[in-house]
Amino acid sequence: MELLKHLTECNSPSGREDSVRAVIAAQAQKYCDEIYTDTLGNLIARKGSGGKKIVLCAHMDEIGVVVTYRDDKGFLRFAPVGGLDKKNLVNRRVIFPDGVQGVIGIEHDAEKNEISKMYIDTGCAGNVQPGDMACFTGEFCESGSIVISKALDNRAGCYVLLEAMKRLENLSCEAYFVFTVQEEVGLRGAKTACFGIDADYAVAVDVTDTGDTPDCAPMSVSMGSGAAVKVMDRSVICHSEVRNRLISLAAENNIPYQLEIMTEGGTDAGAIHTTGTGVKTGGISIPTRYIHSNSEMADKNDIKAAADLLEKFIVSFS
Ligand code: CO
Ligand code: ZN
């Protein structure tokens, strides 16, 4: 899990993916045949040649905040970058690229979810200005079979792609590992990344909610029950060929799996399946609790199951 730790420790909000991209590129370089960054900043690594073209996709960016205004005392007003849980922002810490940290405070009479009444207090450290972006802090920790971090969404997915890439040998298909930018602000990177590839099949790897904590919204995914094969979310209805292939491969190889139907939120699969004349697209998801908080929680066995299933999926075309 050293690599996962390293990936989650990068501070790379949407549109500022440079640091995490450098870490991923350094790893991917060792295992792929060709690697490049496209115009928007997506990192694309190809392994194998000839035969079917398969896209495996995970977003690199994480949620954060952007400074909109600095008052004369140095308090910073901000706006969300990606979907923030507005009720749980106060007292959380953020970190700017130069290492300056700040605490989110709120005006005395404000409702707990009014971002316009919140501010970041850096104690006037550094020289943060409007336009600067920050990420939330949240140390990586391993405890029993689980991991906790502020950025399992979606460094866990990036880790799964790198794991699968590492294991593949002598492929007679073309696997494109696509690490996308700006997913959290609307699946933007995936839109252009897959345009030039003209893939036959695609699988997006991302985190998904669970329905296994006290009094949560009902959902059939639970942590520790295996990789989730996506049936649909708000952005995509997965192609039945991909969905069924993933289910059969999991069953044949004794990889624990469950089915995911997510009623809120989307993934890169949403952007990929409508590129060009359409791509047969599915998803493998990692059951994760407290998504978009500074303590996202997942089970290492589910992450391993996702990597195993992704590997089998790619090899099945070779
Ligand atoms: Co997310
Ligand atoms: Zn995500």
CSV table of C-alpha atoms and ligand atoms in Angstrom, one decimal:
chain,number,residue,atom,x,y,z
A,1,MET,CA,0.0,0.0,0.0
A,2,GLU,CA,3.1,2.3,-0.1
A,3,LEU,CA,2.1,3.4,-3.6
A,4,LEU,CA,-1.5,4.1,-2.6
A,5,LYS,CA,-0.3,6.1,0.3
A,6,HIS,CA,2.0,8.1,-2.0
A,7,LEU,CA,-0.8,8.7,-4.5
A,8,THR,CA,-3.2,9.9,-1.8
A,9,GLU,CA,-0.6,12.3,-0.4
A,10,CYS,CA,-0.5,14.3,-3.6
A,11,ASN,CA,-2.5,17.5,-3.5
A,12,SER,CA,-4.1,17.7,-6.9
A,13,PRO,CA,-7.5,19.4,-7.2
A,14,SER,CA,-9.3,19.5,-10.6
A,15,GLY,CA,-7.2,21.5,-13.2
A,16,ARG,CA,-4.1,21.3,-11.0
A,17,GLU,CA,-3.2,17.6,-11.5
A,18,ASP,CA,0.5,18.1,-12.0
A,19,SER,CA,1.9,16.5,-8.9
A,20,VAL,CA,-0.2,13.4,-9.0
A,21,ARG,CA,0.4,13.0,-12.7
A,22,ALA,CA,4.2,13.1,-12.1
A,23,VAL,CA,3.9,10.3,-9.6
A,24,ILE,CA,1.7,8.1,-11.8
A,25,ALA,CA,3.9,8.8,-14.9
A,26,ALA,CA,7.0,7.7,-13.0
A,27,GLN,CA,5.3,4.4,-12.2
A,28,ALA,CA,3.5,3.8,-15.5
A,29,GLN,CA,6.7,4.4,-17.5
A,30,LYS,CA,8.2,1.2,-16.1
A,31,TYR,CA,5.4,-1.0,-17.3
A,32,CYS,CA,3.9,0.5,-20.6
A,33,ASP,CA,5.0,0.7,-24.2
A,34,GLU,CA,4.1,4.3,-24.8
A,35,ILE,CA,3.1,7.2,-22.6
A,36,TYR,CA,1.9,10.8,-23.3
A,37,THR,CA,0.0,13.7,-21.9
A,38,ASP,CA,-2.8,15.2,-24.0
A,39,THR,CA,-3.8,18.8,-24.4
A,40,LEU,CA,-6.0,19.0,-21.3
A,41,GLY,CA,-3.5,17.1,-19.2
A,42,ASN,CA,-4.8,13.6,-19.3
A,43,LEU,CA,-2.0,11.0,-19.0
A,44,ILE,CA,-2.4,8.1,-21.4
A,45,ALA,CA,-0.2,4.9,-21.2
A,46,ARG,CA,-0.5,2.2,-23.8
A,47,LYS,CA,0.5,-1.4,-23.3
A,48,GLY,CA,0.3,-4.1,-26.0
A,49,SER,CA,-0.5,-3.6,-29.7
A,50,GLY,CA,-2.9,-5.0,-32.3
A,51,GLY,CA,-6.3,-6.5,-31.8
A,52,LYS,CA,-9.1,-4.8,-29.8
A,53,LYS,CA,-8.6,-1.4,-28.2
A,54,ILE,CA,-9.5,-1.2,-24.6
A,55,VAL,CA,-9.6,1.9,-22.5
A,56,LEU,CA,-9.1,1.6,-18.7
A,57,CYS,CA,-9.8,4.9,-17.0
A,58,ALA,CA,-9.4,6.5,-13.6
A,59,HIS,CA,-9.5,10.2,-12.7
A,60,MET,CA,-6.5,11.8,-11.0
A,61,ASP,CA,-8.1,14.9,-9.7
A,62,GLU,CA,-9.6,15.4,-6.2
A,63,ILE,CA,-12.1,17.9,-4.8
A,64,GLY,CA,-10.9,21.2,-3.4
A,65,VAL,CA,-11.6,24.9,-3.1
A,66,VAL,CA,-10.6,28.0,-5.0
A,67,VAL,CA,-10.0,31.4,-3.4
A,68,THR,CA,-12.4,34.0,-4.7
A,69,TYR,CA,-11.6,37.0,-2.5
A,70,ARG,CA,-9.0,38.1,0.1
A,71,ASP,CA,-10.1,40.7,2.6
A,72,ASP,CA,-7.9,43.4,4.2
A,73,LYS,CA,-7.3,41.2,7.2
A,74,GLY,CA,-6.2,38.3,5.0
A,75,PHE,CA,-9.3,36.1,5.5
A,76,LEU,CA,-10.1,34.2,2.3
A,77,ARG,CA,-13.5,33.6,0.7
A,78,PHE,CA,-13.7,30.5,-1.5
A,79,ALA,CA,-15.9,28.5,-3.9
A,80,PRO,CA,-16.0,24.7,-4.3
A,81,VAL,CA,-14.0,22.8,-6.9
A,82,GLY,CA,-16.1,19.7,-7.3
A,83,GLY,CA,-19.0,18.5,-5.1
A,84,LEU,CA,-18.3,19.5,-1.5
A,85,ASP,CA,-20.3,18.3,1.5
A,86,LYS,CA,-21.3,21.8,2.6
A,87,LYS,CA,-22.5,20.7,6.0
A,88,ASN,CA,-19.1,19.3,7.0
A,89,LEU,CA,-16.7,22.0,6.0
A,90,VAL,CA,-16.3,24.0,9.1
A,91,ASN,CA,-13.0,23.4,11.1
A,92,ARG,CA,-11.6,21.3,8.2
A,93,ARG,CA,-8.1,22.1,7.1
A,94,VAL,CA,-6.9,23.0,3.6
A,95,ILE,CA,-3.4,23.1,2.1
A,96,PHE,CA,-2.2,25.3,-0.7
A,97,PRO,CA,0.5,24.3,-3.2
A,98,ASP,CA,3.2,26.3,-1.4
A,99,GLY,CA,2.4,24.3,1.8
A,100,VAL,CA,0.4,27.1,3.5
A,101,GLN,CA,-2.4,25.6,5.5
A,102,GLY,CA,-5.7,27.2,6.6
A,103,VAL,CA,-8.7,26.3,8.7
A,104,ILE,CA,-12.3,26.8,7.4
A,105,GLY,CA,-14.3,29.2,9.7
A,106,ILE,CA,-17.8,30.5,9.5
A,107,GLU,CA,-19.6,33.7,10.4
A,108,HIS,CA,-21.3,33.6,13.8
A,109,ASP,CA,-25.0,33.7,12.6
A,110,ALA,CA,-24.6,31.6,9.4
A,111,GLU,CA,-26.4,28.3,8.7
A,112,LYS,CA,-23.9,25.5,8.8
A,113,ASN,CA,-24.0,24.9,5.0
A,114,GLU,CA,-23.6,28.5,3.7
A,115,ILE,CA,-20.3,28.5,1.8
A,116,SER,CA,-20.7,32.2,1.1
A,117,LYS,CA,-20.5,32.8,4.9
A,118,MET,CA,-17.4,30.7,5.3
A,119,TYR,CA,-13.8,31.8,5.1
A,120,ILE,CA,-10.3,30.2,5.2
A,121,ASP,CA,-8.1,31.5,7.9
A,122,THR,CA,-4.4,31.0,7.2
A,123,GLY,CA,-3.3,33.3,10.0
A,124,CYS,CA,-1.9,35.4,7.2
A,125,ALA,CA,0.8,32.8,6.4
A,126,GLY,CA,2.1,32.9,2.9
A,127,ASN,CA,0.6,35.1,0.2
A,128,VAL,CA,-2.5,33.3,-1.0
A,129,GLN,CA,-4.4,35.2,-3.7
A,130,PRO,CA,-7.8,34.9,-5.5
A,131,GLY,CA,-7.5,32.1,-8.1
A,132,ASP,CA,-5.3,29.9,-5.9
A,133,MET,CA,-6.6,26.4,-5.2
A,134,ALA,CA,-6.3,24.3,-2.1
A,135,CYS,CA,-7.0,20.6,-1.2
A,136,PHE,CA,-8.3,19.2,2.0
A,137,THR,CA,-5.8,17.6,4.4
A,138,GLY,CA,-6.4,14.1,5.7
A,139,GLU,CA,-3.5,11.8,6.5
A,140,PHE,CA,-3.4,8.3,5.0
A,141,CYS,CA,-3.8,5.5,7.5
A,142,GLU,CA,-4.0,1.7,7.4
A,143,SER,CA,-5.9,0.0,10.2
A,144,GLY,CA,-6.7,-3.7,10.0
A,145,SER,CA,-8.0,-4.4,6.5
A,146,ILE,CA,-9.1,-0.8,5.8
A,147,VAL,CA,-7.4,2.3,4.6
A,148,ILE,CA,-8.5,5.9,5.3
A,149,SER,CA,-7.5,9.0,3.4
A,150,LYS,CA,-8.8,12.3,2.0
A,151,ALA,CA,-8.3,11.2,-1.6
A,152,LEU,CA,-9.3,7.5,-2.1
A,153,ASP,CA,-11.6,9.2,-4.6
A,154,ASN,CA,-9.9,8.4,-6.9
A,155,ARG,CA,-6.3,7.6,-6.1
A,156,ALA,CA,-7.6,4.1,-5.2
A,157,GLY,CA,-8.8,3.9,-8.9
A,158,CYS,CA,-5.4,5.1,-10.2
A,159,TYR,CA,-3.7,2.5,-8.0
A,160,VAL,CA,-5.9,-0.2,-9.4
A,161,LEU,CA,-5.0,0.8,-13.0
A,162,LEU,CA,-1.2,0.8,-12.1
A,163,GLU,CA,-1.5,-2.6,-10.4
A,164,ALA,CA,-3.2,-4.2,-13.4
A,165,MET,CA,-0.8,-2.6,-15.8
A,166,LYS,CA,2.2,-3.9,-13.9
A,167,ARG,CA,0.9,-7.5,-14.1
A,168,LEU,CA,0.2,-7.7,-17.8
A,169,GLU,CA,2.6,-9.5,-20.2
A,170,ASN,CA,2.7,-10.1,-24.0
A,171,LEU,CA,-0.7,-8.5,-24.7
A,172,SER,CA,-2.2,-9.1,-28.1
A,173,CYS,CA,-4.7,-6.3,-27.6
A,174,GLU,CA,-4.1,-2.6,-27.1
A,175,ALA,CA,-4.8,-1.5,-23.5
A,176,TYR,CA,-4.9,2.3,-23.0
A,177,PHE,CA,-4.6,3.3,-19.3
A,178,VAL,CA,-6.1,6.7,-19.1
A,179,PHE,CA,-5.6,8.9,-16.0
A,180,THR,CA,-8.0,11.8,-16.5
A,181,VAL,CA,-8.2,15.4,-15.3
A,182,GLN,CA,-11.2,17.4,-14.1
A,183,GLU,CA,-13.6,14.5,-13.4
A,184,GLU,CA,-14.9,16.1,-10.2
A,185,VAL,CA,-16.0,19.2,-12.1
A,186,GLY,CA,-18.0,17.3,-14.7
A,187,LEU,CA,-16.1,14.4,-16.4
A,188,ARG,CA,-14.2,16.9,-18.6
A,189,GLY,CA,-10.9,15.2,-19.2
A,190,ALA,CA,-12.4,11.9,-20.1
A,191,LYS,CA,-14.3,13.6,-22.9
A,192,THR,CA,-11.2,14.5,-24.9
A,193,ALA,CA,-8.9,11.7,-23.7
A,194,CYS,CA,-10.9,9.0,-25.4
A,195,PHE,CA,-11.7,10.9,-28.6
A,196,GLY,CA,-8.4,10.0,-30.3
A,197,ILE,CA,-8.3,6.4,-29.2
A,198,ASP,CA,-11.5,5.2,-30.8
A,199,ALA,CA,-11.7,2.3,-28.4
A,200,ASP,CA,-13.9,-0.9,-28.8
A,201,TYR,CA,-14.4,-1.2,-25.0
A,202,ALA,CA,-13.9,0.9,-21.9
A,203,VAL,CA,-14.0,0.4,-18.2
A,204,ALA,CA,-13.9,3.3,-15.7
A,205,VAL,CA,-12.6,2.6,-12.2
A,206,ASP,CA,-13.8,4.9,-9.4
A,207,VAL,CA,-15.1,4.8,-5.9
A,208,THR,CA,-18.8,4.2,-5.1
A,209,ASP,CA,-21.0,4.8,-2.1
A,210,THR,CA,-22.0,2.0,0.3
A,211,GLY,CA,-25.3,1.3,2.0
A,212,ASP,CA,-23.9,-0.4,5.1
A,213,THR,CA,-23.5,2.3,7.8
A,214,PRO,CA,-26.1,3.2,10.4
A,215,ASP,CA,-29.3,4.8,9.0
A,216,CYS,CA,-27.8,5.6,5.6
A,217,ALA,CA,-29.6,5.8,2.3
A,218,PRO,CA,-30.5,2.2,1.1
A,219,MET,CA,-27.9,0.9,-1.4
A,220,SER,CA,-26.9,-2.7,-2.1
A,221,VAL,CA,-23.1,-2.1,-2.1
A,222,SER,CA,-21.2,-2.8,1.1
A,223,MET,CA,-17.6,-2.4,2.1
A,224,GLY,CA,-15.6,-5.6,2.2
A,225,SER,CA,-17.9,-7.5,-0.1
A,226,GLY,CA,-15.7,-7.2,-3.2
A,227,ALA,CA,-15.3,-5.1,-6.3
A,228,ALA,CA,-18.5,-3.5,-7.5
A,229,VAL,CA,-19.5,-4.1,-11.1
A,230,LYS,CA,-21.4,-1.0,-12.2
A,231,VAL,CA,-24.9,-1.5,-13.6
A,232,MET,CA,-25.6,2.3,-13.8
A,233,ASP,CA,-25.2,5.7,-12.2
A,234,ARG,CA,-26.5,9.1,-13.1
A,235,SER,CA,-24.1,9.4,-16.0
A,236,VAL,CA,-24.3,6.0,-17.7
A,237,ILE,CA,-26.2,2.8,-18.2
A,238,CYS,CA,-23.4,0.3,-18.6
A,239,HIS,CA,-23.3,-1.7,-21.8
A,240,SER,CA,-24.6,-5.2,-21.1
A,241,GLU,CA,-21.7,-6.9,-23.0
A,242,VAL,CA,-19.2,-5.2,-20.6
A,243,ARG,CA,-21.3,-5.7,-17.5
A,244,ASN,CA,-21.9,-9.4,-18.3
A,245,ARG,CA,-18.2,-10.0,-19.2
A,246,LEU,CA,-17.1,-8.5,-15.9
A,247,ILE,CA,-19.6,-10.6,-13.9
A,248,SER,CA,-18.6,-13.9,-15.7
A,249,LEU,CA,-14.9,-13.1,-15.2
A,250,ALA,CA,-15.4,-12.5,-11.5
A,251,ALA,CA,-17.4,-15.7,-11.1
A,252,GLU,CA,-14.9,-17.8,-13.1
A,253,ASN,CA,-11.9,-16.5,-11.2
A,254,ASN,CA,-13.4,-16.5,-7.7
A,255,ILE,CA,-13.1,-12.7,-7.4
A,256,PRO,CA,-15.6,-11.4,-4.9
A,257,TYR,CA,-18.0,-8.9,-6.6
A,258,GLN,CA,-21.3,-7.2,-6.1
A,259,LEU,CA,-23.5,-5.1,-8.4
A,260,GLU,CA,-23.6,-1.3,-8.1
A,261,ILE,CA,-26.6,0.9,-8.9
A,262,MET,CA,-25.7,4.4,-7.8
A,263,THR,CA,-28.6,6.9,-7.9
A,264,GLU,CA,-26.4,10.0,-7.2
A,265,GLY,CA,-23.3,11.1,-9.0
A,266,GLY,CA,-21.5,10.0,-12.2
A,267,THR,CA,-18.2,8.7,-13.3
A,268,ASP,CA,-15.9,9.0,-16.3
A,269,ALA,CA,-17.9,6.2,-17.9
A,270,GLY,CA,-20.6,8.8,-18.5
A,271,ALA,CA,-18.3,10.8,-20.8
A,272,ILE,CA,-16.5,7.8,-22.4
A,273,HIS,CA,-19.6,5.9,-23.6
A,274,THR,CA,-20.8,8.8,-25.8
A,275,THR,CA,-17.4,9.7,-27.4
A,276,GLY,CA,-17.1,9.3,-31.2
A,277,THR,CA,-19.7,6.9,-32.5
A,278,GLY,CA,-20.1,5.4,-29.0
A,279,VAL,CA,-18.0,3.0,-26.9
A,280,LYS,CA,-19.1,-0.1,-25.1
A,281,THR,CA,-18.5,1.0,-21.5
A,282,GLY,CA,-18.7,-0.4,-18.0
A,283,GLY,CA,-17.3,0.3,-14.6
A,284,ILE,CA,-15.5,-1.3,-11.7
A,285,SER,CA,-16.1,0.5,-8.4
A,286,ILE,CA,-14.4,0.4,-5.0
A,287,PRO,CA,-17.0,0.5,-2.2
A,288,THR,CA,-16.0,3.6,-0.1
A,289,ARG,CA,-17.6,5.2,2.9
A,290,TYR,CA,-17.6,9.0,3.6
A,291,ILE,CA,-16.8,9.9,0.0
A,292,HIS,CA,-15.7,13.6,-0.4
A,293,SER,CA,-14.8,13.9,3.3
A,294,ASN,CA,-11.2,14.0,4.6
A,295,SER,CA,-11.7,10.4,5.9
A,296,GLU,CA,-12.8,8.3,3.0
A,297,MET,CA,-12.6,4.6,4.0
A,298,ALA,CA,-12.2,1.5,1.9
A,299,ASP,CA,-11.2,-2.1,2.3
A,300,LYS,CA,-7.9,-3.3,0.9
A,301,ASN,CA,-9.5,-6.6,-0.2
A,302,ASP,CA,-12.0,-4.7,-2.3
A,303,ILE,CA,-9.2,-2.7,-3.9
A,304,LYS,CA,-7.3,-5.9,-4.6
A,305,ALA,CA,-10.5,-7.5,-6.1
A,306,ALA,CA,-10.9,-4.5,-8.4
A,307,ALA,CA,-7.3,-4.9,-9.6
A,308,ASP,CA,-7.8,-8.6,-10.2
A,309,LEU,CA,-11.0,-8.1,-12.1
A,310,LEU,CA,-9.5,-5.3,-14.2
A,311,GLU,CA,-6.5,-7.5,-15.1
A,312,LYS,CA,-8.8,-10.4,-16.1
A,313,PHE,CA,-10.9,-8.1,-18.2
A,314,ILE,CA,-7.9,-6.9,-20.2
A,315,VAL,CA,-6.4,-10.3,-20.6
A,316,SER,CA,-9.8,-11.6,-21.9
A,317,PHE,CA,-9.3,-9.6,-25.1
A,318,SER,CA,-5.7,-10.8,-25.6
B,1,CO,CO,-15.4,12.3,-6.4
B,2,ZN,ZN,-14.3,9.8,-8.2
